[in-house]
Coordinates of C-alpha atoms in Angstrom, one line a residue:
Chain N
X1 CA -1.6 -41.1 12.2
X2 CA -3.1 -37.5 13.6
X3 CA -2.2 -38.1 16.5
X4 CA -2.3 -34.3 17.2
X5 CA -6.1 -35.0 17.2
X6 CA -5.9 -36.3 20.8
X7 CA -5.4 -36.6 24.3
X8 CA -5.3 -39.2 26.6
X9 CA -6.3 -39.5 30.3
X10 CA -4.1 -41.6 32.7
X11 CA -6.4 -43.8 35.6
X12 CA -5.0 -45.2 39.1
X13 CA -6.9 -48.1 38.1
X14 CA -8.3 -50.3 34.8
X15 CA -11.8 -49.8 37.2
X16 CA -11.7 -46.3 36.6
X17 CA -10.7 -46.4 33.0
X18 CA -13.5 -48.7 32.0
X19 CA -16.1 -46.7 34.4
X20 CA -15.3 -43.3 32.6
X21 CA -14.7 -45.4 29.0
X22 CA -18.3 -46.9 29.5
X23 CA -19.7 -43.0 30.7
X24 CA -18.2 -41.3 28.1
X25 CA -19.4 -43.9 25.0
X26 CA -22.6 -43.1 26.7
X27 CA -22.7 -39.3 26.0
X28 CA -21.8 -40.5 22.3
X29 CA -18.0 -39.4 22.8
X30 CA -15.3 -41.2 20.4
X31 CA -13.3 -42.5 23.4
X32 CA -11.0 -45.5 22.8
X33 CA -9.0 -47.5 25.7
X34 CA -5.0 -48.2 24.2
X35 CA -1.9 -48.7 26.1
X36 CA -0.3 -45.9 27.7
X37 CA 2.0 -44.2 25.3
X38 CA 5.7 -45.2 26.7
X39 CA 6.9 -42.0 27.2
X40 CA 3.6 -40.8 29.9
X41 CA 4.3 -43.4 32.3
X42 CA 6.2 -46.8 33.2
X43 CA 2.9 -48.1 34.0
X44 CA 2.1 -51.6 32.4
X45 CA -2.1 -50.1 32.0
X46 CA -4.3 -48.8 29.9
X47 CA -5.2 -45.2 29.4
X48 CA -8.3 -43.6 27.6
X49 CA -7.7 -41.6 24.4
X50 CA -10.3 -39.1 23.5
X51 CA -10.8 -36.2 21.0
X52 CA -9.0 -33.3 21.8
X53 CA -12.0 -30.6 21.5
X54 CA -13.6 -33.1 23.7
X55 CA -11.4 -31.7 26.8
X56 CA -14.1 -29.8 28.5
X57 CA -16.9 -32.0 28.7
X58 CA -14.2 -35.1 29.6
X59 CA -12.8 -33.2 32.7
X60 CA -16.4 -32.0 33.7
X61 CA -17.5 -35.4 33.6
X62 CA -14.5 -36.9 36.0
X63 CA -15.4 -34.0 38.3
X64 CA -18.7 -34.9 38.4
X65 CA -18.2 -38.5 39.4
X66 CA -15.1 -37.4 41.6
X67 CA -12.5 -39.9 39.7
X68 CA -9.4 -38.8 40.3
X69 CA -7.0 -39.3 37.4
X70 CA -3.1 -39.2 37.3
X71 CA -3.6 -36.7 34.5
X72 CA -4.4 -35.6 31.2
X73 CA -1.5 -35.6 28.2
X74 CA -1.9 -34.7 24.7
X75 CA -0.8 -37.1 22.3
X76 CA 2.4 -36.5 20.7
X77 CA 4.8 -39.0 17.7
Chain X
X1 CA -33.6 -85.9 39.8
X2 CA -35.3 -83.0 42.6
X3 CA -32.9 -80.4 43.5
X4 CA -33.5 -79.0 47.1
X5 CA -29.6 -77.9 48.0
X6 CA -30.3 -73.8 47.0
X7 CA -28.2 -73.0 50.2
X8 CA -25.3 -74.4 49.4
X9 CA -25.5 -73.6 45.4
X10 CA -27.9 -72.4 42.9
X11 CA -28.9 -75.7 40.6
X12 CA -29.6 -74.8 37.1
X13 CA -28.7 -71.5 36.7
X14 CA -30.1 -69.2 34.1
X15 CA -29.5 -69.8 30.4
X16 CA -27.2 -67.0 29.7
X17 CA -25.0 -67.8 32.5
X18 CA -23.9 -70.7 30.8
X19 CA -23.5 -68.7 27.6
X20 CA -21.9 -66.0 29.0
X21 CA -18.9 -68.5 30.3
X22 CA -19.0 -71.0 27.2
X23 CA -18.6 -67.3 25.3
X24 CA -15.5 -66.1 27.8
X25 CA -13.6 -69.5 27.6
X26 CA -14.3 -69.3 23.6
X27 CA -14.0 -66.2 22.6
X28 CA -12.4 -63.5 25.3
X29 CA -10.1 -65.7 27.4
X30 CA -7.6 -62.9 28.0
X31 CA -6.3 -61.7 31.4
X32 CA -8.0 -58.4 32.4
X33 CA -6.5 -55.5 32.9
X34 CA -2.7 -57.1 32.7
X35 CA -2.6 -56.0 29.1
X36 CA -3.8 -53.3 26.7
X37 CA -4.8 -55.7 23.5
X38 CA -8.2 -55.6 23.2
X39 CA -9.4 -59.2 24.3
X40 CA -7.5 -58.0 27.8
X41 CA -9.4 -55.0 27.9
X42 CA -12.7 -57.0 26.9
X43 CA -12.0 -59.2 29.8
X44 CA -11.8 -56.2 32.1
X45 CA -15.0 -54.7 30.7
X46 CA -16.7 -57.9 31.4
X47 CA -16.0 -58.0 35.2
X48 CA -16.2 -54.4 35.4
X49 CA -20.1 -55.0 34.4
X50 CA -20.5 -57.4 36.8
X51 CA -19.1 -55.0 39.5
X52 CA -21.9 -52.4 38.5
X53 CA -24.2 -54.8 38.2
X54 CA -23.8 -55.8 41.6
X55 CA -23.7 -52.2 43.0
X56 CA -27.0 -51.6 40.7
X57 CA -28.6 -54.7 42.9
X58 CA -27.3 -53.6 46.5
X59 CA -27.8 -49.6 45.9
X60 CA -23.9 -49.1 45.9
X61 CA -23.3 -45.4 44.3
X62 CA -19.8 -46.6 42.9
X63 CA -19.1 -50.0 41.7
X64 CA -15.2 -50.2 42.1
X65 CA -16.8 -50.3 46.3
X66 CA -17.4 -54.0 45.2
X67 CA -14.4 -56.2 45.6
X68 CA -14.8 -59.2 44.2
X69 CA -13.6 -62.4 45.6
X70 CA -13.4 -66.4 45.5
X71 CA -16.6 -67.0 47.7
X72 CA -18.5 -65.1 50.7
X73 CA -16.2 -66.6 53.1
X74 CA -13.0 -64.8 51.8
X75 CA -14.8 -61.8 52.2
X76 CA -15.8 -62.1 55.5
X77 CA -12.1 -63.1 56.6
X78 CA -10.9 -60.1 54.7
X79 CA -12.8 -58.2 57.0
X80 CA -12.5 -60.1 60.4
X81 CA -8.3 -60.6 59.7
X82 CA -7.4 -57.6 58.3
X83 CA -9.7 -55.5 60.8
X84 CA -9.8 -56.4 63.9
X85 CA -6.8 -56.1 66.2
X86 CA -6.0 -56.9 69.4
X87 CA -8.0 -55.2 72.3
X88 CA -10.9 -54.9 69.6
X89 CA -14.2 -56.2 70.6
X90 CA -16.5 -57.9 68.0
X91 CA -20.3 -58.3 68.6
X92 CA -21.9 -61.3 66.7
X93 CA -24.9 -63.7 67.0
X94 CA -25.4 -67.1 67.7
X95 CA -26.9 -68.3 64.5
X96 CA -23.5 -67.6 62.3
X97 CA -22.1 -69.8 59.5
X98 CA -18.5 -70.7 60.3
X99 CA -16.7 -68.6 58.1
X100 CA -17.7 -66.0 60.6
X101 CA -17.2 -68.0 63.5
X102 CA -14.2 -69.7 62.6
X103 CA -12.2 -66.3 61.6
X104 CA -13.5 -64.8 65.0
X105 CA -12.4 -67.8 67.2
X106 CA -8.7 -67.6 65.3
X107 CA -9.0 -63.9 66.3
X108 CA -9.3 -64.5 69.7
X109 CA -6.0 -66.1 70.0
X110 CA -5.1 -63.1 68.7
X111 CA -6.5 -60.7 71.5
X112 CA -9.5 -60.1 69.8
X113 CA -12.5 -60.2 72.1
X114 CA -15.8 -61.8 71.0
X115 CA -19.3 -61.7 72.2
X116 CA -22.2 -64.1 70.6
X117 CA -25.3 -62.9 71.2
X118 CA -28.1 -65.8 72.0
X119 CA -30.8 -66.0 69.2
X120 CA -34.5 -67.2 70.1
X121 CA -34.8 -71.1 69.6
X122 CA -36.4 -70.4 66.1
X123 CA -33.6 -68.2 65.6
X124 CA -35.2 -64.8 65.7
X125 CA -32.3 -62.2 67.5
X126 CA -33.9 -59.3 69.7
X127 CA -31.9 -56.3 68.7
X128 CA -31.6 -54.8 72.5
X129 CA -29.8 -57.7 72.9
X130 CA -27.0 -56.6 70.1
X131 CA -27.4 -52.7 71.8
X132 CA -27.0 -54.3 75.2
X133 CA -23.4 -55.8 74.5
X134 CA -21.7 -52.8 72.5
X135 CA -18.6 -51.8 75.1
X136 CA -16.4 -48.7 74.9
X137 CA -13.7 -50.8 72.4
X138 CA -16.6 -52.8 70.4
X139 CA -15.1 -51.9 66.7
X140 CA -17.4 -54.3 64.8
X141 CA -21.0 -56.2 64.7
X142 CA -20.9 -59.5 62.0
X143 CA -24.5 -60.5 61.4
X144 CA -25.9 -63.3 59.0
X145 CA -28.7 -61.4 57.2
X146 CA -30.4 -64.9 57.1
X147 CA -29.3 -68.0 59.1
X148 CA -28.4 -70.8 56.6
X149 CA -29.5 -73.7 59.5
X150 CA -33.1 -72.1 59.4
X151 CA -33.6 -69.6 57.0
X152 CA -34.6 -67.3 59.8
X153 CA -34.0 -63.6 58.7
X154 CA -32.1 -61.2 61.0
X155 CA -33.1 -57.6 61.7
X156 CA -30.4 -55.8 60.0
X157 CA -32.0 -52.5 59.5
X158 CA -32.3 -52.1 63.3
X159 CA -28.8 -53.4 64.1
X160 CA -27.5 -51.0 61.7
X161 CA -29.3 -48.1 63.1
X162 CA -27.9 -49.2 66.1
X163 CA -24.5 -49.7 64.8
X164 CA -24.2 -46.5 63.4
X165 CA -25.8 -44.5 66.5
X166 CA -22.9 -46.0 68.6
X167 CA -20.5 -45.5 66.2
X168 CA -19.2 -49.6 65.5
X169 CA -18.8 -50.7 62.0
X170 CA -21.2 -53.0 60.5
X171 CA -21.0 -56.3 58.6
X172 CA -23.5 -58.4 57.0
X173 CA -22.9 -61.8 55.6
X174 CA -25.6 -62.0 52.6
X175 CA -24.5 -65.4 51.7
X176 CA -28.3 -66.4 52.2
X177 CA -30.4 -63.5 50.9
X178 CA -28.2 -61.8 48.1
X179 CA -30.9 -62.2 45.2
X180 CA -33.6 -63.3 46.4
X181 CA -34.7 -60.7 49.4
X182 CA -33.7 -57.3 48.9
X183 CA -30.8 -55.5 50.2
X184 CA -29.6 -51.9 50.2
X185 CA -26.5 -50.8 51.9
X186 CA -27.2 -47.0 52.5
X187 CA -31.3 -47.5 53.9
X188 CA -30.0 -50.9 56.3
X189 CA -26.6 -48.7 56.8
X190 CA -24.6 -51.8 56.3
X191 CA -21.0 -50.6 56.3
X192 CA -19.6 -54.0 55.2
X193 CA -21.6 -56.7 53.1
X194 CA -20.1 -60.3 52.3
X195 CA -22.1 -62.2 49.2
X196 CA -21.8 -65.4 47.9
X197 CA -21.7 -65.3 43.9
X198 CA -22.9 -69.3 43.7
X199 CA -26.3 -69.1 45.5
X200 CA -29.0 -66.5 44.9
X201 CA -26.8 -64.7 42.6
X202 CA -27.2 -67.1 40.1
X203 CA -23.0 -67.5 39.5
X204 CA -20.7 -70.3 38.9
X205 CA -18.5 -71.8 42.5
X206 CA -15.5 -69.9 43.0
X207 CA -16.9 -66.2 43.0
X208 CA -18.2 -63.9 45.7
X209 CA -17.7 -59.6 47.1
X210 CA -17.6 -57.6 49.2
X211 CA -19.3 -53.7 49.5
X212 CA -16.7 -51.6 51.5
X213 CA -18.1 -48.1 52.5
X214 CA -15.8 -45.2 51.4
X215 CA -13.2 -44.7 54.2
X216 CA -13.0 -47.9 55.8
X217 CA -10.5 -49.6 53.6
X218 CA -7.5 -47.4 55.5
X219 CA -8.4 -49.5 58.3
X220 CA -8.6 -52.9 56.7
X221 CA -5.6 -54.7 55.6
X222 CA -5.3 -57.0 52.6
X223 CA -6.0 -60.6 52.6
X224 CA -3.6 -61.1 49.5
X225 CA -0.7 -58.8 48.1
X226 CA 0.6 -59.0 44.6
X227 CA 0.0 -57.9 41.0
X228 CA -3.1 -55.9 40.2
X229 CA -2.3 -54.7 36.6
X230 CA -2.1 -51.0 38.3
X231 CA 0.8 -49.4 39.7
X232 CA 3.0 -51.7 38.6
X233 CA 6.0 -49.3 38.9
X234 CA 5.6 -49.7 42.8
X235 CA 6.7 -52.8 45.0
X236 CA 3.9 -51.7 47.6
X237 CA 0.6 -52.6 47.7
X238 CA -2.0 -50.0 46.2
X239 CA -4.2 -48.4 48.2
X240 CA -7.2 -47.4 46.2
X241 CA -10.4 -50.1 45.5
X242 CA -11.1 -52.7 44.0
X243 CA -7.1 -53.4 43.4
X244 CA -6.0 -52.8 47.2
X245 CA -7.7 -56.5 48.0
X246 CA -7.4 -58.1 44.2
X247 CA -4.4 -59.1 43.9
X248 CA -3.8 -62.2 41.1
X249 CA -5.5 -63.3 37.8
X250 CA -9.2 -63.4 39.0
X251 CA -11.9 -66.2 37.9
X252 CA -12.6 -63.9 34.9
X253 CA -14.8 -66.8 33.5
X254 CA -16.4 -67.2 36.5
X255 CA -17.5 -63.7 37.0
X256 CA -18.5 -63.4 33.3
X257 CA -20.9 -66.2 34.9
X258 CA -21.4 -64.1 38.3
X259 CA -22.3 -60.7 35.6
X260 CA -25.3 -62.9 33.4
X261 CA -26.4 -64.0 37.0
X262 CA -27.0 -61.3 38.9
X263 CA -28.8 -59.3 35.3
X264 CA -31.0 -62.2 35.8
X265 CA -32.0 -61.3 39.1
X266 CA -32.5 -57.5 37.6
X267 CA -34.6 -58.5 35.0
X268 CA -36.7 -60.9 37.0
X269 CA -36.8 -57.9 39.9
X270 CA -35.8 -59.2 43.6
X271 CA -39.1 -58.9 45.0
X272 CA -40.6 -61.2 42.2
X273 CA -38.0 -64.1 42.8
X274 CA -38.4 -63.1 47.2
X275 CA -42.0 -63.9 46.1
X276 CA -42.0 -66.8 44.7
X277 CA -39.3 -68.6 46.9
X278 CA -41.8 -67.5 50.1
X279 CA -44.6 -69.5 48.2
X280 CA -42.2 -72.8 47.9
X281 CA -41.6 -72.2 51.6
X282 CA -44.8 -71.8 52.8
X283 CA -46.2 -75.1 51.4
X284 CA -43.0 -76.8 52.1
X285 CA -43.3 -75.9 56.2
X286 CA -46.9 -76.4 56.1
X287 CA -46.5 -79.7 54.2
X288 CA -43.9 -80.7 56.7
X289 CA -45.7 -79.6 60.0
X290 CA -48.7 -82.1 59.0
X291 CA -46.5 -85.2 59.2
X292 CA -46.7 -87.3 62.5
X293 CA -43.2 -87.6 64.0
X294 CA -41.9 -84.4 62.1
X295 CA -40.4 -81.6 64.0
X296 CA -40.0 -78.2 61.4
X297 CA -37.4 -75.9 62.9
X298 CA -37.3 -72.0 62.8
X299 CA -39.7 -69.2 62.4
X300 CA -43.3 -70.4 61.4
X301 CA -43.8 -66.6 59.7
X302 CA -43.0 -67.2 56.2
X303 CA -42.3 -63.1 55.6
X304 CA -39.1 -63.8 58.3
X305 CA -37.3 -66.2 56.6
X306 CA -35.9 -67.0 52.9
X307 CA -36.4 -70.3 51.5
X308 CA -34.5 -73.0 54.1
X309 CA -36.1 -75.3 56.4
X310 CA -34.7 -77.5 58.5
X311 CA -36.4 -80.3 60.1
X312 CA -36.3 -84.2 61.8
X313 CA -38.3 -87.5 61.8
X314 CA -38.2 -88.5 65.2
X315 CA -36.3 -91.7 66.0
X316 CA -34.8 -91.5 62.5
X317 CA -30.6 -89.7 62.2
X318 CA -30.9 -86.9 59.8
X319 CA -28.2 -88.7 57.1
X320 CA -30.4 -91.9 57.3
X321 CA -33.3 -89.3 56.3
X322 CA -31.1 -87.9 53.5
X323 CA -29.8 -91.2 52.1
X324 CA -33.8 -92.4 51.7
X325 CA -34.2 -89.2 50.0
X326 CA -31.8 -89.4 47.9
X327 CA -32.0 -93.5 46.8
X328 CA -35.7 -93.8 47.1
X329 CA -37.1 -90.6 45.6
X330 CA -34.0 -88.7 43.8
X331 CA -34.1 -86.0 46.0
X332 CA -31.3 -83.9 47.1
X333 CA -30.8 -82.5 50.5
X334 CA -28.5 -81.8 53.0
X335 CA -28.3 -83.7 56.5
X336 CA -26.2 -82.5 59.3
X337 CA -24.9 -79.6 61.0
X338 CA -24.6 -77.1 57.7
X339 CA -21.2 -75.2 59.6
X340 CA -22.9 -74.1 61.7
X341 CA -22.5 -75.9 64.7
X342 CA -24.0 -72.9 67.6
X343 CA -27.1 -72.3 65.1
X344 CA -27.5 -76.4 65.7
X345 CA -26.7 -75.2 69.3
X346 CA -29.5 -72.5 69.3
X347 CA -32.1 -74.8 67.6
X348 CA -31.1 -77.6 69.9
X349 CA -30.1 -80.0 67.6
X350 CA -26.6 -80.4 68.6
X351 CA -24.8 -83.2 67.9
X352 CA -27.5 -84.7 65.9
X353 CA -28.6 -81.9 63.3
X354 CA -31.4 -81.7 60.8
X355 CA -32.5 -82.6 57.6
X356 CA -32.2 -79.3 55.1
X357 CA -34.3 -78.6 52.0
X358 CA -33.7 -75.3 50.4
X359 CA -35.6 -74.9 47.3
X360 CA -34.8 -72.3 44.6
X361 CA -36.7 -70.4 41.8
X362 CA -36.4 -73.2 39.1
X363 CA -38.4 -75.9 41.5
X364 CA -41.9 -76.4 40.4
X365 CA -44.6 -76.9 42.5
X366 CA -44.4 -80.5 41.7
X367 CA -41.5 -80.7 43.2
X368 CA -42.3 -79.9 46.5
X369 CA -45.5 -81.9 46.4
X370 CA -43.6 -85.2 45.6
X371 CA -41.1 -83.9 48.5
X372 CA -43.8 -84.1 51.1
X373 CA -45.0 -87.0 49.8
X374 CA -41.8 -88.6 50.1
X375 CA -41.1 -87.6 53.8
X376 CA -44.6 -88.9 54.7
X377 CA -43.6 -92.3 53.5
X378 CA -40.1 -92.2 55.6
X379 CA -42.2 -90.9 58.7
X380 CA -44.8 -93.5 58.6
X381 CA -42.3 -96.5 57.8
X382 CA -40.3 -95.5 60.8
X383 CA -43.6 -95.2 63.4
X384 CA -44.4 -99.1 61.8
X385 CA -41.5 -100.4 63.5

């Protein structure tokens, strides 16, 4: 798996991660919702995993709607 | 069989309510947002769509505002437990449903002090009078938007100008009007809104919300604490919405229900449906006021009030009314006091009650015609004897 490709964003919430999943399908992004990756949190939720030249427009788009987001993490093996 | 029991819940629903469920239980079933496998996120999709399409309906900016909960009275005791505290002072009206009243009388014994402010006989509330009672420790007004005894609507866009000018949070219990008379939170500056999911919404029993402006949620303790599939690497509550005040597996079915409901209402357009339920009610009240013996209750304007009318045959109890309605004409009403005992108060038809018939969108004319007819025959056979 490339998982170089990507990054992932981490959500307070599963609201937050399916509002910004559903806005970013929208602007025809290649977002996908997976488990956090072990190693990024303890946290038992899902994160949103997005194409890493994506970056820009993803963090514009969480400014825009003010979502705060307990961060952003490339993917790593 | 004629369905006339809209106030307490919506008979048939839509078509795709019943899809959308059959399809949940079938096909999703998962629990949302415990687990990252898809049906679990699928399940979390769905209610996160009926969240927005709830904030779409009552112009909420952001949908995680909308908590979503088992019925409008949890909501309204989210608010009126986890709020209020002692030395607080609470300004409501005399037409309430008890799950305002109830909750407020239980905060009393806490400290809590309560004001009802006296509605007109028809149930119409002067809004001076709400203005009138605001002291220096008033933290919060609870108004029906619509009284379920009468249907009488409330002026909430005045109250929360008022509200908001003196600084005192403002709750409205839409149980009554969610759906079917429109409703937006910033232009009526409703700080608080409790809906029913069961009624005008369209939704299955067992689902409801409750809009919470941005801010006030610091001040408003949970009902419930427990698992929210967030956070889970805390023991303490978290404090961000919708998962401060959902704790607990949620009625994912039933808000699947609660989502195809309220796009219903969307597609239809509230003002369509407000129509159409003010036509029912205008030839239902008029219908009624031309028996002999009948007494119609509430405001005779059909623009102030949603579709509810309560009414008596004199010399006749209103469950003796009901039961000839029911095993003579297959018609289903509800006799009584409706929990709301000081709205009975305010009509003046404490202890006895009324006979209520709330029709909703699916009733044809027909229905109503064979209604009146029906009520005439009762009327008459009781001035015979």
């Amino acid at each position: 798996m490339e998982t170089e490709r990507y990054s992932v964003v981490l959500f307070h919430s599963m609201s937050n991660a399916l509002q910004v999943e559903k806005l970013l399908k929208g602007m025809g992004m290649a977002v996908k919702l997976i488990p956090v990756p072990r190693q990024l949190s303890s946290d038992c939720g899902i994160c949103l995993r997005f194409d890493r030249r994506d970056e820009p427009r993803v963090k514009a788009t969480l400014e825009k709607k003010g979502i705060e987001i307990q961060g952003i993490h490339p993917m790593s093996r | 069989m004629i369905y006339l029991d809209n106030a307490a819940t919506s008979w048939p629903k839509p078509e795709a309510v019943y899809r959308a469920m059959d399809h949940f239980m079938r096909h999703t079933g998962a629990n949302p947002g415990r687990s990252a496998h898809q049906p679990s996120i699928e399940a979390g999709r769905i209610i996160y769509e009926t969240r927005e399409s709830l904030a779409t309906l009552f112009g909420i900016g952001d949908p995680t505002r909308v908590v979503l909960t088992s019925n409008a009275t949890e909501a309204l005791n989210l608010v009126i437990k986890g709020l209020l505290q002692s030395g607080d002072h609470v300004i409501t009206s005399s037409v309430e449903h008890n799950s305002v009243m109830r909750p407020l009388r239980a905060a009393e014994k806490r400290g809590v002090e309560v004001t009802v402010v006296r509605c007109m006989p028809e149930g119409i509330l002067h809004p001076p009078h709400i203005e009138q009672a605001i002291r220096s420790n008033t933290r919060l007004i609870a108004l029906n938007h619509a009284s379920n005894v009468v249907g009488t609507l409330l002026p909430i866009a005045e109250v929360g100008l008022i509200a908001r000018q003196h600084g005192v949070l403002f709750l409205v219990d839409a149980a009554q009007t969610a759906g079917c008379y429109p409703i937006d939170v910033e232009a009526t500056s409703i700080d608080l809104l409790a809906f029913s999911g069961h009624k005008g919404l369209y939704g299955p029993q067992g689902t409801g919300g409750l809009y919470i402006r941005e801010g006030i949620e610091s001040s408003i303790e949970p009902l419930k604490y427990g698992g929210t599939g967030s956070r889970s690497e805390h023991e303490y509550q978290p404090d961000f919405l919708p998962d401060k005040y959902e704790s607990g597996t949620p009625n994912s079915v039933g808000l699947a229900g609660l989502g195809a409901g309220v796009r219903f209402v969307l597609e239809q357009g509230v003002p369509e449906i407000q129509e159409r339920e003010q036509e029912l009610i205008r030839f239902l009240t008029d219908g009624l006021r031309a028996i002999p013996d009948v007494t119609v209750y509430g405001d005779s304007d059909p623009q102030g009030r949603v579709a509810v009318v309560s009414f008596n045959i004199s010399g006749l109890t209103p469950s003796e009314v009901a039961m000839q309605l029911e095993e003579d004409h297959q018609i289903m009403c509800r006799p009584g006091l409706h929990c709301s005992p000081m709205g009975h108060k305010t009509l003046g038809t404490f202890p006895q009650g009324a006979v209520r018939l709330s029709p909703g969108y699916f009733n044809p004319n027909e229905d109503l015609e064979r209604t009146l007819k029906a009520v005439g025959k009762i009327a008459a056979a009781r001035a015979r004897c």
